[in-house]
mmCIF file of C-alpha atoms in Angstrom:
data_model
loop_
_atom_site.group_PDB
_atom_site.id
_atom_site.type_symbol
_atom_site.label_atom_id
_atom_site.label_comp_id
_atom_site.label_asym_id
_atom_site.label_seq_id
_atom_site.Cartn_x
_atom_site.Cartn_y
_atom_site.Cartn_z
ATOM 1 C CA MET A 736 60.584 133.315 55.719
ATOM 2 C CA GLY A 737 64.365 133.181 56.202
ATOM 3 C CA VAL A 738 66.062 131.414 59.062
ATOM 4 C CA TRP A 739 66.915 134.665 60.853
ATOM 5 C CA GLU A 740 63.378 136.022 60.462
ATOM 6 C CA LEU A 741 62.081 132.753 61.889
ATOM 7 C CA ILE A 742 64.381 133.088 64.906
ATOM 8 C CA GLN A 743 63.515 136.759 65.429
ATOM 9 C CA ASP A 744 59.748 136.451 64.974
ATOM 10 C CA GLN A 745 58.884 133.008 66.308
ATOM 11 C CA ILE A 746 61.651 132.207 68.823
ATOM 12 C CA LEU A 747 62.734 135.578 70.228
ATOM 13 C CA GLY A 748 59.546 137.501 69.385
ATOM 14 C CA MET A 749 57.229 134.547 70.131
ATOM 15 C CA LYS A 750 54.604 135.757 67.673
ATOM 16 C CA TRP A 751 53.032 132.315 67.845
ATOM 17 C CA LEU A 752 52.258 133.065 71.498
ATOM 18 C CA ASN A 753 50.583 136.345 70.562
ATOM 19 C CA GLU A 754 48.409 134.546 68.028
ATOM 20 C CA LEU A 755 47.581 131.790 70.511
ATOM 21 C CA ILE A 756 46.542 134.309 73.184
ATOM 22 C CA GLY A 757 44.474 136.198 70.613
ATOM 23 C CA ARG A 758 42.584 133.059 69.603
ATOM 24 C CA GLY A 759 42.037 132.115 73.236
ATOM 25 C CA LEU A 760 40.643 135.537 74.151
ATOM 26 C CA SER A 761 38.417 135.492 71.060
ATOM 27 C CA LEU A 762 36.969 132.144 72.149
ATOM 28 C CA LEU A 763 36.145 133.766 75.482
ATOM 29 C CA GLY A 764 34.166 136.439 73.658
ATOM 30 C CA LEU A 765 36.679 139.303 73.862
ATOM 31 C CA ASP A 766 37.310 141.556 70.877
ATOM 32 C CA VAL A 767 41.109 141.595 70.649
ATOM 33 C CA GLY A 768 40.854 144.446 68.168
ATOM 34 C CA GLY A 769 39.128 146.640 70.748
ATOM 35 C CA ARG A 770 40.682 148.611 73.582
ATOM 36 C CA VAL A 771 39.890 146.231 76.431
ATOM 37 C CA GLY A 772 40.597 143.018 74.547
ATOM 38 C CA GLY A 773 43.686 144.504 72.934
ATOM 39 C CA SER A 774 45.026 145.659 76.299
ATOM 40 C CA ILE A 775 44.518 142.225 77.841
ATOM 41 C CA ARG A 776 46.172 140.554 74.868
ATOM 42 C CA PHE A 777 49.154 142.939 74.992
ATOM 43 C CA PHE A 778 49.524 142.464 78.752
ATOM 44 C CA LEU A 779 49.377 138.647 78.725
ATOM 45 C CA TYR A 780 51.629 138.309 75.684
ATOM 46 C CA ASP A 781 54.355 140.659 76.892
ATOM 47 C CA VAL A 782 54.364 139.375 80.476
ATOM 48 C CA LEU A 783 54.672 135.752 79.337
ATOM 49 C CA LYS A 784 57.228 136.506 76.610
ATOM 50 C CA ILE A 785 59.464 138.666 78.782
ATOM 51 C CA THR A 786 59.211 136.257 81.719
ATOM 52 C CA VAL A 787 60.315 133.270 79.615
ATOM 53 C CA LEU A 788 63.162 135.184 77.976
ATOM 54 C CA LEU A 789 64.144 136.750 81.309
ATOM 55 C CA CYS A 790 64.487 133.427 83.120
ATOM 56 C CA LEU A 791 66.454 131.840 80.280
ATOM 57 C CA LEU A 792 68.737 134.854 79.973
ATOM 58 C CA ILE A 793 69.372 135.178 83.704
ATOM 59 C CA PHE A 794 70.303 131.500 83.875
ATOM 60 C CA VAL A 795 72.741 131.699 80.952
ATOM 61 C CA ILE A 796 74.272 135.024 82.001
ATOM 62 C CA SER A 797 74.573 133.950 85.653
ATOM 63 C CA TYR A 798 76.309 130.743 84.601
ATOM 64 C CA ILE A 799 78.804 132.842 82.609
ATOM 65 C CA GLN A 800 79.072 135.290 85.496
ATOM 66 C CA SER A 801 80.080 132.449 87.845
ATOM 67 C CA TYR A 802 83.429 132.444 86.041
ATOM 68 C CA PHE A 803 83.921 136.150 86.838
ATOM 69 C CA PRO A 804 83.556 136.712 90.601
ATOM 70 C CA PRO A 805 84.542 140.202 91.802
ATOM 71 C CA GLU A 806 88.113 139.304 92.729
ATOM 72 C CA ARG A 807 88.803 137.594 89.411
ATOM 73 C CA SER A 808 87.208 140.496 87.538
ATOM 74 C CA ARG A 809 89.441 142.914 89.441
ATOM 75 C CA ARG A 810 92.530 140.919 88.507
ATOM 76 C CA ILE A 811 91.507 140.789 84.850
ATOM 77 C CA LEU A 812 90.968 144.536 84.756
ATOM 78 C CA GLY A 813 94.249 145.144 86.557
ATOM 79 C CA ARG A 814 96.193 143.624 83.648
ATOM 80 C CA PHE A 815 95.107 146.312 81.198
ATOM 81 C CA HIS A 816 96.000 149.975 80.935
ATOM 82 C CA GLY A 817 94.815 153.049 79.052
ATOM 83 C CA VAL A 818 91.768 152.983 76.816
ATOM 84 C CA GLY A 819 92.131 149.207 76.481
ATOM 85 C CA ALA A 820 91.312 148.874 80.181
ATOM 86 C CA ASN A 821 88.164 150.962 79.688
ATOM 87 C CA VAL A 822 87.089 148.753 76.787
ATOM 88 C CA ILE A 823 87.592 145.545 78.782
ATOM 89 C CA SER A 824 85.789 147.077 81.763
ATOM 90 C CA ALA A 825 82.814 148.083 79.612
ATOM 91 C CA LEU A 826 82.664 144.603 78.074
ATOM 92 C CA LEU A 827 82.849 143.025 81.526
ATOM 93 C CA GLY A 828 79.834 145.120 82.481
ATOM 94 C CA THR A 829 77.739 143.227 79.943
ATOM 95 C CA VAL A 830 77.888 140.015 82.024
ATOM 96 C CA THR A 831 77.208 141.589 85.414
ATOM 97 C CA PRO A 832 74.105 142.895 87.257
ATOM 98 C CA PHE A 833 70.979 143.961 85.428
ATOM 99 C CA CYS A 834 70.342 147.297 87.135
ATOM 100 C CA SER A 835 72.397 150.281 88.210
ATOM 101 C CA CYS A 836 71.764 149.825 91.941
ATOM 102 C CA SER A 837 73.242 146.316 91.767
ATOM 103 C CA SER A 838 76.273 147.590 89.851
ATOM 104 C CA ILE A 839 77.264 150.249 92.369
ATOM 105 C CA PRO A 840 78.495 147.852 95.122
ATOM 106 C CA LEU A 841 80.797 146.237 92.544
ATOM 107 C CA PHE A 842 81.949 149.691 91.422
ATOM 108 C CA ILE A 843 82.777 150.554 95.039
ATOM 109 C CA GLY A 844 84.647 147.273 95.466
ATOM 110 C CA PHE A 845 86.687 147.776 92.294
ATOM 111 C CA THR A 846 87.526 151.366 93.254
ATOM 112 C CA SER A 847 88.524 150.338 96.791
ATOM 113 C CA ALA A 848 90.767 147.658 95.308
ATOM 114 C CA GLY A 849 92.828 150.325 93.568
ATOM 115 C CA LEU A 850 91.618 150.056 89.963
ATOM 116 C CA PRO A 851 91.826 153.317 87.965
ATOM 117 C CA LEU A 852 88.752 155.469 88.491
ATOM 118 C CA GLY A 853 88.024 155.805 84.778
ATOM 119 C CA VAL A 854 88.046 152.025 84.369
ATOM 120 C CA THR A 855 85.561 151.527 87.182
ATOM 121 C CA PHE A 856 83.271 154.210 85.756
ATOM 122 C CA SER A 857 83.308 152.502 82.349
ATOM 123 C CA PHE A 858 82.048 149.410 84.159
ATOM 124 C CA LEU A 859 79.445 151.408 86.077
ATOM 125 C CA ILE A 860 78.012 152.966 82.906
ATOM 126 C CA SER A 861 78.061 149.777 80.852
ATOM 127 C CA SER A 862 76.649 147.332 83.389
ATOM 128 C CA PRO A 863 73.020 148.502 83.563
ATOM 129 C CA MET A 864 72.902 149.994 80.062
ATOM 130 C CA VAL A 865 74.134 147.179 77.824
ATOM 131 C CA ASP A 866 73.926 143.672 79.246
ATOM 132 C CA LEU A 867 73.455 140.525 77.187
ATOM 133 C CA GLY A 868 69.811 140.447 78.230
ATOM 134 C CA SER A 869 69.153 143.794 76.590
ATOM 135 C CA LEU A 870 70.697 142.534 73.346
ATOM 136 C CA ILE A 871 68.346 139.539 73.152
ATOM 137 C CA LEU A 872 65.226 141.403 74.242
ATOM 138 C CA LEU A 873 65.876 144.283 71.875
ATOM 139 C CA MET A 874 66.290 141.770 69.067
ATOM 140 C CA SER A 875 62.909 140.269 69.907
ATOM 141 C CA ILE A 876 61.152 143.620 69.432
ATOM 142 C CA PHE A 877 63.242 145.981 67.305
ATOM 143 C CA GLY A 878 65.335 143.543 65.274
ATOM 144 C CA ALA A 879 69.011 142.659 65.135
ATOM 145 C CA LYS A 880 70.250 145.919 63.594
ATOM 146 C CA VAL A 881 68.768 148.095 66.339
ATOM 147 C CA ALA A 882 69.945 145.739 69.094
ATOM 148 C CA VAL A 883 73.534 145.526 67.869
ATOM 149 C CA VAL A 884 73.847 149.282 67.273
ATOM 150 C CA TYR A 885 72.258 149.994 70.689
ATOM 151 C CA VAL A 886 74.835 147.803 72.433
ATOM 152 C CA ALA A 887 77.683 149.283 70.378
ATOM 153 C CA VAL A 888 76.813 152.903 71.177
ATOM 154 C CA GLY A 889 76.184 152.013 74.831
ATOM 155 C CA LEU A 890 79.680 150.550 75.061
ATOM 156 C CA ALA A 891 81.040 153.634 73.298
ATOM 157 C CA ILE A 892 79.417 155.896 75.915
ATOM 158 C CA ALA A 893 80.886 153.737 78.695
ATOM 159 C CA VAL A 894 84.405 153.823 77.224
ATOM 160 C CA ALA A 895 84.291 157.542 76.399
ATOM 161 C CA GLY A 896 82.829 158.472 79.789
ATOM 162 C CA GLY A 897 85.378 156.452 81.729
ATOM 163 C CA THR A 898 88.246 157.793 79.622
ATOM 164 C CA LEU A 899 87.151 161.398 80.172
ATOM 165 C CA ILE A 900 86.884 160.909 83.941
ATOM 166 C CA GLU A 901 90.356 159.350 83.916
ATOM 167 C CA ARG A 902 91.830 162.268 81.958
ATOM 168 C CA LEU A 903 90.290 164.831 84.320
ATOM 169 C CA HIS A 904 91.969 163.156 87.346
ATOM 170 C CA MET A 905 88.858 163.030 89.517
ATOM 171 C CA GLU A 906 90.338 160.693 92.157
ATOM 172 C CA PRO A 907 90.195 163.357 94.932
ATOM 173 C CA TYR A 908 86.409 163.415 94.538
ATOM 174 C CA VAL A 909 85.997 159.812 95.655
ATOM 175 C CA GLU A 910 84.923 159.583 99.297
ATOM 176 C CA ASP A 911 87.868 159.008 101.651
ATOM 177 C CA PHE A 912 86.591 155.760 103.164
ATOM 178 C CA ILE A 913 86.690 154.133 99.700
ATOM 179 C CA ARG A 914 90.106 155.485 98.689
ATOM 180 C CA LYS A 915 91.628 154.330 101.975
ATOM 181 C CA ALA A 916 90.002 150.892 102.027
ATOM 182 C CA GLY A 917 92.989 149.237 100.363
ATOM 183 C CA LYS A 918 93.190 146.116 98.267
ATOM 184 C CA VAL A 919 91.586 142.884 99.341
ATOM 185 C CA ASP A 920 93.121 139.771 97.825
ATOM 186 C CA ILE A 921 90.762 136.909 98.447
ATOM 187 C CA ASP A 922 90.830 133.957 96.096
ATOM 188 C CA SER A 923 87.377 132.880 94.991
ATOM 189 C CA PRO A 924 87.023 129.111 95.288
ATOM 190 C CA GLY A 925 86.668 127.156 92.072
ATOM 191 C CA LEU A 926 83.146 125.954 91.428
ATOM 192 C CA SER A 927 82.098 122.651 89.943
ATOM 193 C CA ARG A 928 79.667 122.546 87.037
ATOM 194 C CA ARG A 929 76.883 121.480 89.394
ATOM 195 C CA GLU A 930 77.641 124.424 91.712
ATOM 196 C CA ARG A 931 77.600 126.833 88.779
ATOM 197 C CA VAL A 932 74.204 125.488 87.683
ATOM 198 C CA GLN A 933 72.925 125.855 91.245
ATOM 199 C CA PHE A 934 74.269 129.420 91.383
ATOM 200 C CA ALA A 935 72.525 130.215 88.108
ATOM 201 C CA ARG A 936 69.242 128.768 89.401
ATOM 202 C CA GLU A 937 69.466 130.833 92.570
ATOM 203 C CA GLN A 938 70.155 133.958 90.504
ATOM 204 C CA VAL A 939 67.084 133.256 88.374
ATOM 205 C CA GLY A 940 64.903 133.117 91.487
ATOM 206 C CA SER A 941 66.357 136.152 93.268
ATOM 207 C CA THR A 942 66.582 138.361 90.176
ATOM 208 C CA PHE A 943 63.120 137.389 88.957
ATOM 209 C CA ARG A 944 61.575 138.302 92.325
ATOM 210 C CA LYS A 945 63.208 141.743 92.147
ATOM 211 C CA VAL A 946 62.457 142.398 88.497
ATOM 212 C CA PHE A 947 58.961 140.956 88.050
ATOM 213 C CA PRO A 948 57.079 143.873 89.667
ATOM 214 C CA TYR A 949 58.770 146.229 87.194
ATOM 215 C CA ILE A 950 57.830 143.929 84.320
ATOM 216 C CA LEU A 951 54.182 144.057 85.411
ATOM 217 C CA ALA A 952 54.318 147.837 85.759
ATOM 218 C CA GLY A 953 56.110 148.310 82.454
ATOM 219 C CA VAL A 954 53.779 146.007 80.546
ATOM 220 C CA GLY A 955 50.764 147.654 82.169
ATOM 221 C CA ILE A 956 51.957 151.102 81.063
ATOM 222 C CA GLY A 957 52.721 149.702 77.630
ATOM 223 C CA ALA A 958 49.223 148.238 77.331
ATOM 224 C CA VAL A 959 47.683 151.615 78.164
ATOM 225 C CA ILE A 960 49.895 153.419 75.650
ATOM 226 C CA HIS A 961 49.285 150.755 73.000
ATOM 227 C CA ASN A 962 45.502 150.730 73.217
ATOM 228 C CA TRP A 963 44.264 153.887 74.952
ATOM 229 C CA ILE A 964 46.506 156.857 74.138
ATOM 230 C CA PRO A 965 45.856 158.417 70.702
ATOM 231 C CA GLU A 966 48.626 158.002 68.180
ATOM 232 C CA SER A 967 48.503 161.710 67.370
ATOM 233 C CA MET A 968 49.375 162.587 70.974
ATOM 234 C CA ILE A 969 52.456 160.344 71.040
ATOM 235 C CA GLU A 970 53.612 161.645 67.665
ATOM 236 C CA ALA A 971 53.187 165.258 68.793
ATOM 237 C CA VAL A 972 55.313 164.768 71.917
ATOM 238 C CA LEU A 973 57.854 162.114 70.893
ATOM 239 C CA GLY A 974 57.577 162.070 67.108
ATOM 240 C CA GLY A 975 59.624 163.783 64.445
ATOM 241 C CA ARG A 976 57.622 167.000 64.698
ATOM 242 C CA ASN A 977 59.079 167.729 68.136
ATOM 243 C CA PRO A 978 62.840 168.398 67.874
ATOM 244 C CA LEU A 979 63.090 168.351 71.675
ATOM 245 C CA GLY A 980 61.559 164.870 72.001
ATOM 246 C CA VAL A 981 64.906 163.203 72.756
ATOM 247 C CA ILE A 982 65.727 165.683 75.521
ATOM 248 C CA LEU A 983 62.236 165.356 76.999
ATOM 249 C CA ALA A 984 62.380 161.548 76.969
ATOM 250 C CA THR A 985 65.806 161.592 78.662
ATOM 251 C CA LEU A 986 64.705 163.986 81.409
ATOM 252 C CA VAL A 987 61.505 161.996 82.016
ATOM 253 C CA GLY A 988 63.472 158.745 82.259
ATOM 254 C CA VAL A 989 66.092 159.926 84.772
ATOM 255 C CA PRO A 990 63.962 159.987 87.963
ATOM 256 C CA MET A 991 62.332 156.622 87.204
ATOM 257 C CA TYR A 992 63.608 153.305 88.555
ATOM 258 C CA ALA A 993 63.392 150.198 86.414
ATOM 259 C CA ASP A 994 65.632 147.987 84.327
ATOM 260 C CA ILE A 995 65.782 146.944 80.716
ATOM 261 C CA PHE A 996 63.070 144.317 81.242
ATOM 262 C CA GLY A 997 60.587 146.837 82.603
ATOM 263 C CA THR A 998 61.259 149.535 80.008
ATOM 264 C CA ILE A 999 61.122 147.404 76.855
ATOM 265 C CA PRO A 1000 57.309 146.924 76.842
ATOM 266 C CA VAL A 1001 56.881 150.689 77.211
ATOM 267 C CA ALA A 1002 59.336 151.217 74.350
ATOM 268 C CA GLU A 1003 57.492 148.679 72.211
ATOM 269 C CA ALA A 1004 54.177 150.480 72.700
ATOM 270 C CA LEU A 1005 55.712 153.907 72.030
ATOM 271 C CA LEU A 1006 57.259 152.707 68.771
ATOM 272 C CA TYR A 1007 53.913 151.252 67.667
ATOM 273 C CA LYS A 1008 52.263 154.615 68.357
ATOM 274 C CA GLY A 1009 54.702 156.607 66.249
ATOM 275 C CA ALA A 1010 57.438 157.736 68.648
ATOM 276 C CA GLN A 1011 60.864 158.019 67.046
ATOM 277 C CA LEU A 1012 63.345 155.197 67.589
ATOM 278 C CA GLY A 1013 66.126 157.361 69.029
ATOM 279 C CA THR A 1014 63.717 159.100 71.388
ATOM 280 C CA ILE A 1015 62.560 155.736 72.718
ATOM 281 C CA LEU A 1016 66.097 154.433 73.201
ATOM 282 C CA SER A 1017 67.104 157.636 75.005
ATOM 283 C CA PHE A 1018 64.249 157.045 77.439
ATOM 284 C CA MET A 1019 65.378 153.443 77.997
ATOM 285 C CA MET A 1020 69.020 154.419 78.553
ATOM 286 C CA ALA A 1021 68.078 157.199 80.983
ATOM 287 C CA VAL A 1022 65.867 154.900 83.061
ATOM 288 C CA THR A 1023 68.415 152.085 83.286
ATOM 289 C CA THR A 1024 71.552 154.206 83.766
ATOM 290 C CA LEU A 1025 70.504 157.307 85.722
ATOM 291 C CA SER A 1026 67.651 156.211 87.965
ATOM 292 C CA LEU A 1027 67.223 158.385 91.060
ATOM 293 C CA PRO A 1028 67.851 155.540 93.579
ATOM 294 C CA SER A 1029 71.139 154.648 91.888
ATOM 295 C CA VAL A 1030 72.263 158.289 91.883
ATOM 296 C CA ILE A 1031 71.498 158.542 95.618
ATOM 297 C CA LEU A 1032 73.446 155.334 96.250
ATOM 298 C CA LEU A 1033 76.392 156.531 94.166
ATOM 299 C CA ARG A 1034 76.481 159.813 96.134
ATOM 300 C CA LYS A 1035 77.583 157.806 99.168
ATOM 301 C CA ALA A 1036 80.708 156.779 97.270
ATOM 302 C CA VAL A 1037 81.664 159.953 95.380
ATOM 303 C CA LYS A 1038 81.578 163.676 96.045
ATOM 304 C CA PRO A 1039 79.099 166.027 94.319
ATOM 305 C CA LYS A 1040 81.544 167.259 91.651
ATOM 306 C CA LEU A 1041 82.315 163.738 90.418
ATOM 307 C CA LEU A 1042 78.658 162.724 90.688
ATOM 308 C CA GLY A 1043 77.653 165.754 88.606
ATOM 309 C CA LEU A 1044 80.286 164.926 85.993
ATOM 310 C CA PHE A 1045 79.033 161.325 85.782
ATOM 311 C CA ILE A 1046 75.414 162.470 85.358
ATOM 312 C CA GLY A 1047 76.448 165.084 82.795
ATOM 313 C CA ILE A 1048 78.483 162.630 80.702
ATOM 314 C CA CYS A 1049 75.692 160.048 80.692
ATOM 315 C CA THR A 1050 72.963 162.611 79.937
ATOM 316 C CA VAL A 1051 74.829 164.221 77.043
ATOM 317 C CA GLY A 1052 75.817 160.818 75.666
ATOM 318 C CA ILE A 1053 72.259 159.507 75.851
ATOM 319 C CA ILE A 1054 70.859 162.601 74.125
ATOM 320 C CA LEU A 1055 73.458 162.393 71.340
ATOM 321 C CA VAL A 1056 72.661 158.701 70.858
ATOM 322 C CA GLY A 1057 68.966 159.526 70.649
ATOM 323 C CA TYR A 1058 69.464 162.024 67.852
ATOM 324 C CA LEU A 1059 71.856 159.619 66.103
ATOM 325 C CA PHE A 1060 69.262 156.837 66.115
ATOM 326 C CA ASN A 1061 66.551 159.227 64.949
ATOM 327 C CA GLY A 1062 68.720 160.207 62.024
ATOM 328 C CA LEU A 1063 69.542 156.591 61.126
ATOM 329 C CA SER A 1064 66.159 155.008 61.897
ATOM 330 C CA PHE A 1065 65.349 154.656 58.189
ATOM 331 C CA LEU A 1066 68.341 152.307 57.894
ATOM 332 C CA LEU A 1067 67.587 150.312 61.045
ATOM 333 C CA LEU A 1068 63.842 149.655 60.918
#
């Protein structure tokens, strides 16, 4: 086994934990190859694995994020112009909140501060779709190739979407109270290393409390799919025989509310059952980027025409990405 395979399987994937849980359940008299035993094994393994990775990732990302408070982020973005500003904004989104509802207050703040609308939308698309946490977790399940390409195409959607909104001059479709808020120049105090560590610890606790119910729900759904739903059914709906699988997965994902940590166990189970890679990733992107609560929250900040354009850009981009991954899955898996 190579060094990278060791990292992917035993450190990120924690396959040793899966084997340990399997042996433990077998000692208790459960058949881990059966439906009940297999479901329990899947549930315990994924909950423990995702929880450990989640806490480590939140700590590291929050520590990094402590160097980029909203005012500093606004100033960084204000130095760039054109497509370059959209690229920087999308990249900045990778070290900010884990779900779309958390990203929207920052989007409102950036827009109120006078940043170009397209730049703020690049941030809004990127933030929930492609954070550093998704890169690590996707590596643990799908491998490095899938994770890197997923992040790359997510950033491409964010940059393209923001650029298009900028070119269409949609500023009049931002609600008046945001456009008239004006700039707020408040210097964020410098933090010591100890304060940054404390901030990261607090973020671990608060984010974990918000996310953990979705992890339990996602892993529970994944366990049912993995052990109870026939493979033929999944293949018929989301496999290569259904050319509309990507569109169906995207439309199903939009009204749901979860984040990358809650959708990954579902994606893992779907892949095991024969669903196509691109179809699965389209579902994940739709859930994390276009959840119904986030759309409702965004409606308070923008008018229906701009909201519809945002939803349309994201939906079309996600569907195109799904078909792209389906076509390239033989190279990635």
